[in-house]
Amino acid sequence: MAGPPRLRGAWTAKIITLFPEAFPGTLGLSLTGKALDHGLWALETIDLRPFGEGKHKNVDDTPAGGGAGMVLRPDVVGKALDQASIGTPPDRARWPVVYLSPRGRPFSQAMARRWAQGDGITLLCGRFEGVDQRVLDHYAVEEVSLGDFVLTGGEIAAQALIDATVRLIPRVLGNQASTEEESFSDGLLEHPQYTRPAVWEDRAIPDVLLSGHHGKISDWRRETAERLTKERRPDLWRAYCARHGRDPEEDQEL
Ligand code: SAH
């Protein structure tokens, strides 16, 4: 028997951080900011500091085994994760619990799409040398990376992930079609874009784009997207060719 219809609030990001003042940050601007104001999504920060130990509310300690820096304590982070779990569905498919980490699975448009279909997400922002491994294991926290570089904290990465996710929630972008044609949506990088003036610094917009011929325009866009992807991202190009039964080494007559 089907259960009762699920009552859904707006998609919500809960962010555990030592720096709640970093939010909404850029997420408060432009389309994501308007959508936040209009309640199309919601943001909740959970300050890690009050969960700290003792008079000084210590949240970190020195790394076991020695070495530079400090590590966020598992008991402190655990209390913050408990707080975040209040009122969230236990189904991780609907509400992932994620630690931002350079050791995590690389973030992707596919993840953003999946997350946008859930009810929300809990994001744990690390600082210093990161978080005690036991709390990640105990709470089965998924690790996701923004890319192969090291930031000083998870806050910028959290904002990037939220931005990419929230813009896929219906009605956040005015023009829904724009998320269907952009980079990665079909496995290709997007074609170049142009706007007025028609000639700038002796550079003209490609004639075909001003021809009004929709068939030719879409052919040009697909061909330039394919060429760019082949040049810049051979990894994406090979995957695209495999999906479409094409030879990645084929010559393109462009
Ligand atoms: N010692 C760690 C790096 C810690 S950087 C290591 O070498 O793996 C401090 C915090 O910044 C991390 O806990 C994480 O939350 C965040 N961070 C750093 N780089 C990141 C990245 N590429 N993606 C996501 N979060 C990152």
PDB file of C-alpha atoms and ligand atoms in Angstrom:
ATOM      1  CA  MET A   1       0.000   0.000   0.000  1.00  0.00           C
ATOM      2  CA  ALA A   2       1.310   3.423  -0.861  1.00  0.00           C
ATOM      3  CA  GLY A   3       2.174   5.567   2.123  1.00  0.00           C
ATOM      4  CA  PRO A   4       0.694   8.998   2.707  1.00  0.00           C
ATOM      5  CA  PRO A   5       2.052  11.705   0.413  1.00  0.00           C
ATOM      6  CA  ARG A   6       5.280  13.025   1.814  1.00  0.00           C
ATOM      7  CA  LEU A   7       5.073  16.595   3.032  1.00  0.00           C
ATOM      8  CA  ARG A   8       8.052  18.361   1.565  1.00  0.00           C
ATOM      9  CA  GLY A   9       9.553  21.564   2.773  1.00  0.00           C
ATOM     10  CA  ALA A  10      12.017  23.446   0.640  1.00  0.00           C
ATOM     11  CA  TRP A  11      15.325  21.746  -0.206  1.00  0.00           C
ATOM     12  CA  THR A  12      17.592  22.535   2.745  1.00  0.00           C
ATOM     13  CA  ALA A  13      21.359  22.707   3.206  1.00  0.00           C
ATOM     14  CA  LYS A  14      22.540  22.243   6.798  1.00  0.00           C
ATOM     15  CA  ILE A  15      26.136  23.327   7.167  1.00  0.00           C
ATOM     16  CA  ILE A  16      28.340  22.453  10.111  1.00  0.00           C
ATOM     17  CA  THR A  17      31.114  25.043  10.277  1.00  0.00           C
ATOM     18  CA  LEU A  18      33.361  27.010  12.597  1.00  0.00           C
ATOM     19  CA  PHE A  19      32.541  30.050  10.454  1.00  0.00           C
ATOM     20  CA  PRO A  20      28.762  30.412  10.101  1.00  0.00           C
ATOM     21  CA  GLU A  21      29.328  34.045   9.112  1.00  0.00           C
ATOM     22  CA  ALA A  22      30.731  32.779   5.790  1.00  0.00           C
ATOM     23  CA  PHE A  23      27.129  31.906   4.785  1.00  0.00           C
ATOM     24  CA  PRO A  24      25.141  32.596   2.696  1.00  0.00           C
ATOM     25  CA  GLY A  25      28.152  34.379   1.144  1.00  0.00           C
ATOM     26  CA  THR A  26      27.861  34.299  -2.639  1.00  0.00           C
ATOM     27  CA  LEU A  27      24.790  32.084  -2.313  1.00  0.00           C
ATOM     28  CA  GLY A  28      22.927  35.182  -1.077  1.00  0.00           C
ATOM     29  CA  LEU A  29      23.518  36.943  -4.429  1.00  0.00           C
ATOM     30  CA  SER A  30      21.740  36.899  -7.772  1.00  0.00           C
ATOM     31  CA  LEU A  31      19.553  33.917  -8.666  1.00  0.00           C
ATOM     32  CA  THR A  32      20.476  31.678  -5.724  1.00  0.00           C
ATOM     33  CA  GLY A  33      19.955  34.624  -3.355  1.00  0.00           C
ATOM     34  CA  LYS A  34      16.532  35.482  -4.771  1.00  0.00           C
ATOM     35  CA  ALA A  35      15.517  31.838  -4.620  1.00  0.00           C
ATOM     36  CA  LEU A  36      16.667  31.728  -0.981  1.00  0.00           C
ATOM     37  CA  ASP A  37      14.600  34.854  -0.201  1.00  0.00           C
ATOM     38  CA  HIS A  38      11.595  33.313  -1.923  1.00  0.00           C
ATOM     39  CA  GLY A  39      11.884  30.082   0.063  1.00  0.00           C
ATOM     40  CA  LEU A  40      12.702  27.859  -2.946  1.00  0.00           C
ATOM     41  CA  TRP A  41      15.538  26.470  -0.860  1.00  0.00           C
ATOM     42  CA  ALA A  42      16.729  27.022   2.723  1.00  0.00           C
ATOM     43  CA  LEU A  43      20.038  27.325   4.508  1.00  0.00           C
ATOM     44  CA  GLU A  44      20.791  26.423   8.111  1.00  0.00           C
ATOM     45  CA  THR A  45      24.238  26.836   9.654  1.00  0.00           C
ATOM     46  CA  ILE A  46      25.275  24.834  12.704  1.00  0.00           C
ATOM     47  CA  ASP A  47      28.110  26.519  14.567  1.00  0.00           C
ATOM     48  CA  LEU A  48      30.653  23.920  15.656  1.00  0.00           C
ATOM     49  CA  ARG A  49      32.090  26.126  18.437  1.00  0.00           C
ATOM     50  CA  PRO A  50      29.347  25.706  21.101  1.00  0.00           C
ATOM     51  CA  PHE A  51      29.885  21.932  20.968  1.00  0.00           C
ATOM     52  CA  GLY A  52      33.530  22.452  21.992  1.00  0.00           C
ATOM     53  CA  GLU A  53      35.056  21.215  25.231  1.00  0.00           C
ATOM     54  CA  GLY A  54      35.690  23.200  28.399  1.00  0.00           C
ATOM     55  CA  LYS A  55      35.797  26.882  29.158  1.00  0.00           C
ATOM     56  CA  HIS A  56      37.452  27.673  25.827  1.00  0.00           C
ATOM     57  CA  LYS A  57      35.111  25.470  23.804  1.00  0.00           C
ATOM     58  CA  ASN A  58      38.022  23.652  22.225  1.00  0.00           C
ATOM     59  CA  VAL A  59      37.051  21.882  19.039  1.00  0.00           C
ATOM     60  CA  ASP A  60      40.450  20.542  17.987  1.00  0.00           C
ATOM     61  CA  ASP A  61      43.508  18.769  19.337  1.00  0.00           C
ATOM     62  CA  THR A  62      46.935  17.662  18.147  1.00  0.00           C
ATOM     63  CA  PRO A  63      47.192  14.781  15.656  1.00  0.00           C
ATOM     64  CA  ALA A  64      47.767  11.326  17.117  1.00  0.00           C
ATOM     65  CA  GLY A  65      51.191  10.157  15.972  1.00  0.00           C
ATOM     66  CA  GLY A  66      52.515  13.702  15.855  1.00  0.00           C
ATOM     67  CA  GLY A  67      52.942  16.126  13.009  1.00  0.00           C
ATOM     68  CA  ALA A  68      51.856  19.622  12.150  1.00  0.00           C
ATOM     69  CA  GLY A  69      48.464  21.202  12.718  1.00  0.00           C
ATOM     70  CA  MET A  70      45.319  20.311  14.596  1.00  0.00           C
ATOM     71  CA  VAL A  71      42.487  17.851  14.046  1.00  0.00           C
ATOM     72  CA  LEU A  72      38.780  18.391  14.765  1.00  0.00           C
ATOM     73  CA  ARG A  73      37.705  16.163  17.654  1.00  0.00           C
ATOM     74  CA  PRO A  74      35.261  13.316  16.969  1.00  0.00           C
ATOM     75  CA  ASP A  75      33.142  13.986  20.084  1.00  0.00           C
ATOM     76  CA  VAL A  76      32.669  17.638  19.129  1.00  0.00           C
ATOM     77  CA  VAL A  77      31.887  16.916  15.476  1.00  0.00           C
ATOM     78  CA  GLY A  78      29.609  14.031  16.521  1.00  0.00           C
ATOM     79  CA  LYS A  79      27.444  16.342  18.636  1.00  0.00           C
ATOM     80  CA  ALA A  80      27.091  18.728  15.710  1.00  0.00           C
ATOM     81  CA  LEU A  81      26.128  15.830  13.402  1.00  0.00           C
ATOM     82  CA  ASP A  82      23.525  14.708  15.965  1.00  0.00           C
ATOM     83  CA  GLN A  83      22.090  18.201  16.006  1.00  0.00           C
ATOM     84  CA  ALA A  84      22.013  18.278  12.186  1.00  0.00           C
ATOM     85  CA  SER A  85      20.169  14.957  12.028  1.00  0.00           C
ATOM     86  CA  ILE A  86      17.178  16.321  13.947  1.00  0.00           C
ATOM     87  CA  GLY A  87      14.275  16.569  11.525  1.00  0.00           C
ATOM     88  CA  THR A  88      16.132  15.097   8.552  1.00  0.00           C
ATOM     89  CA  PRO A  89      15.142  11.819   6.857  1.00  0.00           C
ATOM     90  CA  PRO A  90      17.540   8.957   7.728  1.00  0.00           C
ATOM     91  CA  ASP A  91      17.525   7.842   4.053  1.00  0.00           C
ATOM     92  CA  ARG A  92      20.899   9.034   2.754  1.00  0.00           C
ATOM     93  CA  ALA A  93      19.598   8.934  -0.821  1.00  0.00           C
ATOM     94  CA  ARG A  94      17.168  11.699   0.121  1.00  0.00           C
ATOM     95  CA  TRP A  95      19.515  13.500   2.510  1.00  0.00           C
ATOM     96  CA  PRO A  96      23.242  12.866   2.024  1.00  0.00           C
ATOM     97  CA  VAL A  97      25.646  13.594   4.864  1.00  0.00           C
ATOM     98  CA  VAL A  98      28.874  14.868   3.336  1.00  0.00           C
ATOM     99  CA  TYR A  99      32.307  15.886   4.579  1.00  0.00           C
ATOM    100  CA  LEU A 100      34.095  18.270   2.218  1.00  0.00           C
ATOM    101  CA  SER A 101      37.505  16.746   1.752  1.00  0.00           C
ATOM    102  CA  PRO A 102      40.310  16.695  -0.823  1.00  0.00           C
ATOM    103  CA  ARG A 103      40.309  12.911  -0.360  1.00  0.00           C
ATOM    104  CA  GLY A 104      36.652  12.617  -1.352  1.00  0.00           C
ATOM    105  CA  ARG A 105      34.977  11.541  -4.557  1.00  0.00           C
ATOM    106  CA  PRO A 106      35.299  14.399  -7.056  1.00  0.00           C
ATOM    107  CA  PHE A 107      32.129  16.495  -7.217  1.00  0.00           C
ATOM    108  CA  SER A 108      30.262  16.344 -10.529  1.00  0.00           C
ATOM    109  CA  GLN A 109      27.192  17.624 -12.311  1.00  0.00           C
ATOM    110  CA  ALA A 110      25.681  14.145 -11.916  1.00  0.00           C
ATOM    111  CA  MET A 111      25.982  14.444  -8.120  1.00  0.00           C
ATOM    112  CA  ALA A 112      24.409  17.907  -8.202  1.00  0.00           C
ATOM    113  CA  ARG A 113      21.512  16.492 -10.225  1.00  0.00           C
ATOM    114  CA  ARG A 114      21.012  13.615  -7.787  1.00  0.00           C
ATOM    115  CA  TRP A 115      21.192  15.868  -4.739  1.00  0.00           C
ATOM    116  CA  ALA A 116      18.731  18.362  -6.225  1.00  0.00           C
ATOM    117  CA  GLN A 117      16.169  15.549  -6.360  1.00  0.00           C
ATOM    118  CA  GLY A 118      16.469  14.849  -2.628  1.00  0.00           C
ATOM    119  CA  ASP A 119      15.136  16.813   0.336  1.00  0.00           C
ATOM    120  CA  GLY A 120      18.401  18.418   1.373  1.00  0.00           C
ATOM    121  CA  ILE A 121      21.950  17.795   2.482  1.00  0.00           C
ATOM    122  CA  THR A 122      24.175  18.067   5.543  1.00  0.00           C
ATOM    123  CA  LEU A 123      27.657  19.406   4.799  1.00  0.00           C
ATOM    124  CA  LEU A 124      30.509  19.212   7.277  1.00  0.00           C
ATOM    125  CA  CYS A 125      33.207  21.829   6.675  1.00  0.00           C
ATOM    126  CA  GLY A 126      36.646  20.863   7.958  1.00  0.00           C
ATOM    127  CA  ARG A 127      39.431  23.193   9.069  1.00  0.00           C
ATOM    128  CA  PHE A 128      43.081  22.702  10.055  1.00  0.00           C
ATOM    129  CA  GLU A 129      44.249  19.166   9.193  1.00  0.00           C
ATOM    130  CA  GLY A 130      40.701  17.890   8.933  1.00  0.00           C
ATOM    131  CA  VAL A 131      38.422  15.671  11.046  1.00  0.00           C
ATOM    132  CA  ASP A 132      39.133  12.630  13.235  1.00  0.00           C
ATOM    133  CA  GLN A 133      38.500   9.588  11.012  1.00  0.00           C
ATOM    134  CA  ARG A 134      36.377   7.797  13.639  1.00  0.00           C
ATOM    135  CA  VAL A 135      33.518  10.268  13.453  1.00  0.00           C
ATOM    136  CA  LEU A 136      33.393   9.923   9.643  1.00  0.00           C
ATOM    137  CA  ASP A 137      33.282   6.134   9.982  1.00  0.00           C
ATOM    138  CA  HIS A 138      30.793   6.109  12.860  1.00  0.00           C
ATOM    139  CA  TYR A 139      28.264   8.318  11.051  1.00  0.00           C
ATOM    140  CA  ALA A 140      29.009   6.823   7.603  1.00  0.00           C
ATOM    141  CA  VAL A 141      29.788  10.278   6.272  1.00  0.00           C
ATOM    142  CA  GLU A 142      30.417  10.441   2.522  1.00  0.00           C
ATOM    143  CA  GLU A 143      33.525  12.414   1.452  1.00  0.00           C
ATOM    144  CA  VAL A 144      33.285  14.720  -1.552  1.00  0.00           C
ATOM    145  CA  SER A 145      36.049  16.861  -3.045  1.00  0.00           C
ATOM    146  CA  LEU A 146      35.800  20.081  -4.998  1.00  0.00           C
ATOM    147  CA  GLY A 147      38.939  19.166  -6.942  1.00  0.00           C
ATOM    148  CA  ASP A 148      42.585  18.169  -6.721  1.00  0.00           C
ATOM    149  CA  PHE A 149      43.827  21.049  -4.610  1.00  0.00           C
ATOM    150  CA  VAL A 150      43.848  21.900  -0.906  1.00  0.00           C
ATOM    151  CA  LEU A 151      41.711  24.691   0.574  1.00  0.00           C
ATOM    152  CA  THR A 152      42.137  25.969   4.129  1.00  0.00           C
ATOM    153  CA  GLY A 153      38.536  25.086   4.963  1.00  0.00           C
ATOM    154  CA  GLY A 154      35.425  23.422   3.613  1.00  0.00           C
ATOM    155  CA  GLU A 155      33.281  26.577   3.440  1.00  0.00           C
ATOM    156  CA  ILE A 156      34.143  27.618  -0.133  1.00  0.00           C
ATOM    157  CA  ALA A 157      33.722  24.044  -1.310  1.00  0.00           C
ATOM    158  CA  ALA A 158      30.326  23.843   0.465  1.00  0.00           C
ATOM    159  CA  GLN A 159      29.165  26.997  -1.296  1.00  0.00           C
ATOM    160  CA  ALA A 160      30.276  25.672  -4.666  1.00  0.00           C
ATOM    161  CA  LEU A 161      28.416  22.370  -4.149  1.00  0.00           C
ATOM    162  CA  ILE A 162      25.280  24.108  -2.917  1.00  0.00           C
ATOM    163  CA  ASP A 163      25.347  26.575  -5.824  1.00  0.00           C
ATOM    164  CA  ALA A 164      25.629  23.809  -8.414  1.00  0.00           C
ATOM    165  CA  THR A 165      22.803  21.859  -6.726  1.00  0.00           C
ATOM    166  CA  VAL A 166      20.374  24.661  -5.953  1.00  0.00           C
ATOM    167  CA  ARG A 167      20.367  26.011  -9.525  1.00  0.00           C
ATOM    168  CA  LEU A 168      18.917  22.657 -10.640  1.00  0.00           C
ATOM    169  CA  ILE A 169      15.920  22.971  -8.309  1.00  0.00           C
ATOM    170  CA  PRO A 170      12.852  23.878 -10.385  1.00  0.00           C
ATOM    171  CA  ARG A 171      12.134  27.625 -10.584  1.00  0.00           C
ATOM    172  CA  VAL A 172      15.524  28.700  -9.145  1.00  0.00           C
ATOM    173  CA  LEU A 173      16.785  29.657 -12.609  1.00  0.00           C
ATOM    174  CA  GLY A 174      14.252  31.659 -14.547  1.00  0.00           C
ATOM    175  CA  ASN A 175      15.061  29.771 -17.735  1.00  0.00           C
ATOM    176  CA  GLN A 176      14.875  26.032 -17.077  1.00  0.00           C
ATOM    177  CA  ALA A 177      16.082  25.208 -20.600  1.00  0.00           C
ATOM    178  CA  SER A 178      19.480  26.712 -19.806  1.00  0.00           C
ATOM    179  CA  THR A 179      20.352  23.791 -17.497  1.00  0.00           C
ATOM    180  CA  GLU A 180      19.491  21.308 -20.260  1.00  0.00           C
ATOM    181  CA  GLU A 181      21.917  22.701 -22.821  1.00  0.00           C
ATOM    182  CA  GLU A 182      24.901  23.738 -20.740  1.00  0.00           C
ATOM    183  CA  SER A 183      28.276  22.068 -20.165  1.00  0.00           C
ATOM    184  CA  PHE A 184      28.145  18.465 -18.871  1.00  0.00           C
ATOM    185  CA  SER A 185      24.380  18.096 -19.317  1.00  0.00           C
ATOM    186  CA  ASP A 186      24.936  15.921 -22.401  1.00  0.00           C
ATOM    187  CA  GLY A 187      28.516  14.944 -21.581  1.00  0.00           C
ATOM    188  CA  LEU A 188      30.047  17.737 -23.679  1.00  0.00           C
ATOM    189  CA  LEU A 189      31.493  21.132 -22.831  1.00  0.00           C
ATOM    190  CA  GLU A 190      29.284  23.945 -24.013  1.00  0.00           C
ATOM    191  CA  HIS A 191      29.771  25.713 -27.358  1.00  0.00           C
ATOM    192  CA  PRO A 192      31.156  29.295 -27.217  1.00  0.00           C
ATOM    193  CA  GLN A 193      28.642  32.100 -26.610  1.00  0.00           C
ATOM    194  CA  TYR A 194      28.423  35.512 -28.317  1.00  0.00           C
ATOM    195  CA  THR A 195      26.278  38.620 -27.940  1.00  0.00           C
ATOM    196  CA  ARG A 196      26.116  42.152 -29.366  1.00  0.00           C
ATOM    197  CA  PRO A 197      27.921  44.060 -30.788  1.00  0.00           C
ATOM    198  CA  ALA A 198      28.156  42.018 -34.010  1.00  0.00           C
ATOM    199  CA  VAL A 199      31.733  43.227 -34.524  1.00  0.00           C
ATOM    200  CA  TRP A 200      34.032  44.052 -31.637  1.00  0.00           C
ATOM    201  CA  GLU A 201      37.758  44.857 -31.977  1.00  0.00           C
ATOM    202  CA  ASP A 202      37.555  43.590 -35.576  1.00  0.00           C
ATOM    203  CA  ARG A 203      36.194  40.279 -34.344  1.00  0.00           C
ATOM    204  CA  ALA A 204      32.873  39.223 -35.847  1.00  0.00           C
ATOM    205  CA  ILE A 205      30.314  36.830 -34.447  1.00  0.00           C
ATOM    206  CA  PRO A 206      30.367  33.623 -36.574  1.00  0.00           C
ATOM    207  CA  ASP A 207      28.013  34.224 -39.542  1.00  0.00           C
ATOM    208  CA  VAL A 208      25.971  31.110 -38.950  1.00  0.00           C
ATOM    209  CA  LEU A 209      24.752  32.440 -35.579  1.00  0.00           C
ATOM    210  CA  LEU A 210      23.275  35.495 -37.301  1.00  0.00           C
ATOM    211  CA  SER A 211      21.777  33.488 -40.191  1.00  0.00           C
ATOM    212  CA  GLY A 212      18.489  32.755 -38.458  1.00  0.00           C
ATOM    213  CA  HIS A 213      18.792  29.171 -39.710  1.00  0.00           C
ATOM    214  CA  HIS A 214      17.993  27.098 -36.633  1.00  0.00           C
ATOM    215  CA  GLY A 215      19.135  23.784 -38.088  1.00  0.00           C
ATOM    216  CA  LYS A 216      22.529  25.173 -39.062  1.00  0.00           C
ATOM    217  CA  ILE A 217      22.896  26.958 -35.736  1.00  0.00           C
ATOM    218  CA  SER A 218      22.280  23.811 -33.765  1.00  0.00           C
ATOM    219  CA  ASP A 219      24.683  21.844 -36.014  1.00  0.00           C
ATOM    220  CA  TRP A 220      27.364  24.505 -35.457  1.00  0.00           C
ATOM    221  CA  ARG A 221      26.804  24.423 -31.699  1.00  0.00           C
ATOM    222  CA  ARG A 222      27.030  20.654 -31.544  1.00  0.00           C
ATOM    223  CA  GLU A 223      30.133  20.534 -33.730  1.00  0.00           C
ATOM    224  CA  THR A 224      31.990  23.234 -31.781  1.00  0.00           C
ATOM    225  CA  ALA A 225      30.979  21.588 -28.485  1.00  0.00           C
ATOM    226  CA  GLU A 226      32.371  18.282 -29.751  1.00  0.00           C
ATOM    227  CA  ARG A 227      35.604  19.857 -30.991  1.00  0.00           C
ATOM    228  CA  LEU A 228      36.164  21.733 -27.713  1.00  0.00           C
ATOM    229  CA  THR A 229      35.486  18.633 -25.653  1.00  0.00           C
ATOM    230  CA  LYS A 230      37.858  16.549 -27.788  1.00  0.00           C
ATOM    231  CA  GLU A 231      40.637  19.159 -27.434  1.00  0.00           C
ATOM    232  CA  ARG A 232      40.230  20.073 -23.782  1.00  0.00           C
ATOM    233  CA  ARG A 233      38.758  17.025 -22.132  1.00  0.00           C
ATOM    234  CA  PRO A 234      39.794  13.799 -23.859  1.00  0.00           C
ATOM    235  CA  ASP A 235      38.369  11.912 -20.856  1.00  0.00           C
ATOM    236  CA  LEU A 236      34.869  13.325 -21.429  1.00  0.00           C
ATOM    237  CA  TRP A 237      35.237  12.900 -25.193  1.00  0.00           C
ATOM    238  CA  ARG A 238      36.027   9.195 -24.916  1.00  0.00           C
ATOM    239  CA  ALA A 239      33.057   8.624 -22.604  1.00  0.00           C
ATOM    240  CA  TYR A 240      30.766  10.562 -24.964  1.00  0.00           C
ATOM    241  CA  CYS A 241      31.947   8.554 -27.986  1.00  0.00           C
ATOM    242  CA  ALA A 242      31.470   5.278 -26.123  1.00  0.00           C
ATOM    243  CA  ARG A 243      27.879   6.279 -25.282  1.00  0.00           C
ATOM    244  CA  HIS A 244      27.115   7.291 -28.861  1.00  0.00           C
ATOM    245  CA  GLY A 245      28.927   4.415 -30.577  1.00  0.00           C
ATOM    246  CA  ARG A 246      31.469   6.736 -32.179  1.00  0.00           C
ATOM    247  CA  ASP A 247      35.179   6.408 -32.769  1.00  0.00           C
ATOM    248  CA  PRO A 248      37.024   8.944 -30.556  1.00  0.00           C
ATOM    249  CA  GLU A 249      39.771   9.199 -33.201  1.00  0.00           C
ATOM    250  CA  GLU A 250      37.391   9.985 -36.074  1.00  0.00           C
ATOM    251  CA  ASP A 251      38.206  13.094 -38.107  1.00  0.00           C
ATOM    252  CA  GLN A 252      35.770  15.902 -37.740  1.00  0.00           C
ATOM    253  CA  GLU A 253      35.335  17.978 -40.881  1.00  0.00           C
ATOM    254  CA  LEU A 254      35.261  21.382 -39.251  1.00  0.00           C
TER     255      LEU A 254
HETATM  256  N1  SAH B   1      45.136  17.628   5.667  1.00  0.00           N
HETATM  257  C1  SAH B   1      44.101  17.499   4.717  1.00  0.00           C
HETATM  258  C2  SAH B   1      43.673  18.868   4.185  1.00  0.00           C
HETATM  259  C3  SAH B   1      42.948  19.689   5.180  1.00  0.00           C
HETATM  260  S1  SAH B   1      42.429  21.195   4.504  1.00  0.00           S
HETATM  261  C4  SAH B   1      44.587  16.646   3.544  1.00  0.00           C
HETATM  262  O1  SAH B   1      45.752  16.738   3.209  1.00  0.00           O
HETATM  263  O2  SAH B   1      43.791  15.921   2.951  1.00  0.00           O
HETATM  264  C5  SAH B   1      41.229  21.732   5.654  1.00  0.00           C
HETATM  265  C6  SAH B   1      39.788  21.504   5.268  1.00  0.00           C
HETATM  266  O3  SAH B   1      39.498  22.167   4.061  1.00  0.00           O
HETATM  267  C7  SAH B   1      39.412  20.061   5.036  1.00  0.00           C
HETATM  268  O4  SAH B   1      39.057  19.446   6.248  1.00  0.00           O
HETATM  269  C8  SAH B   1      38.239  20.170   4.095  1.00  0.00           C
HETATM  270  O5  SAH B   1      36.999  20.318   4.767  1.00  0.00           O
HETATM  271  C9  SAH B   1      38.524  21.449   3.335  1.00  0.00           C
HETATM  272  N2  SAH B   1      39.069  21.199   2.004  1.00  0.00           N
HETATM  273  C10 SAH B   1      40.338  21.379   1.598  1.00  0.00           C
HETATM  274  N3  SAH B   1      40.503  21.062   0.318  1.00  0.00           N
HETATM  275  C11 SAH B   1      39.299  20.671  -0.149  1.00  0.00           C
HETATM  276  C12 SAH B   1      38.835  20.194  -1.413  1.00  0.00           C
HETATM  277  N4  SAH B   1      39.642  20.074  -2.456  1.00  0.00           N
HETATM  278  N5  SAH B   1      37.532  19.878  -1.513  1.00  0.00           N
HETATM  279  C13 SAH B   1      36.705  19.977  -0.449  1.00  0.00           C
HETATM  280  N6  SAH B   1      37.086  20.416   0.761  1.00  0.00           N
HETATM  281  C14 SAH B   1      38.369  20.756   0.927  1.00  0.00           C
END
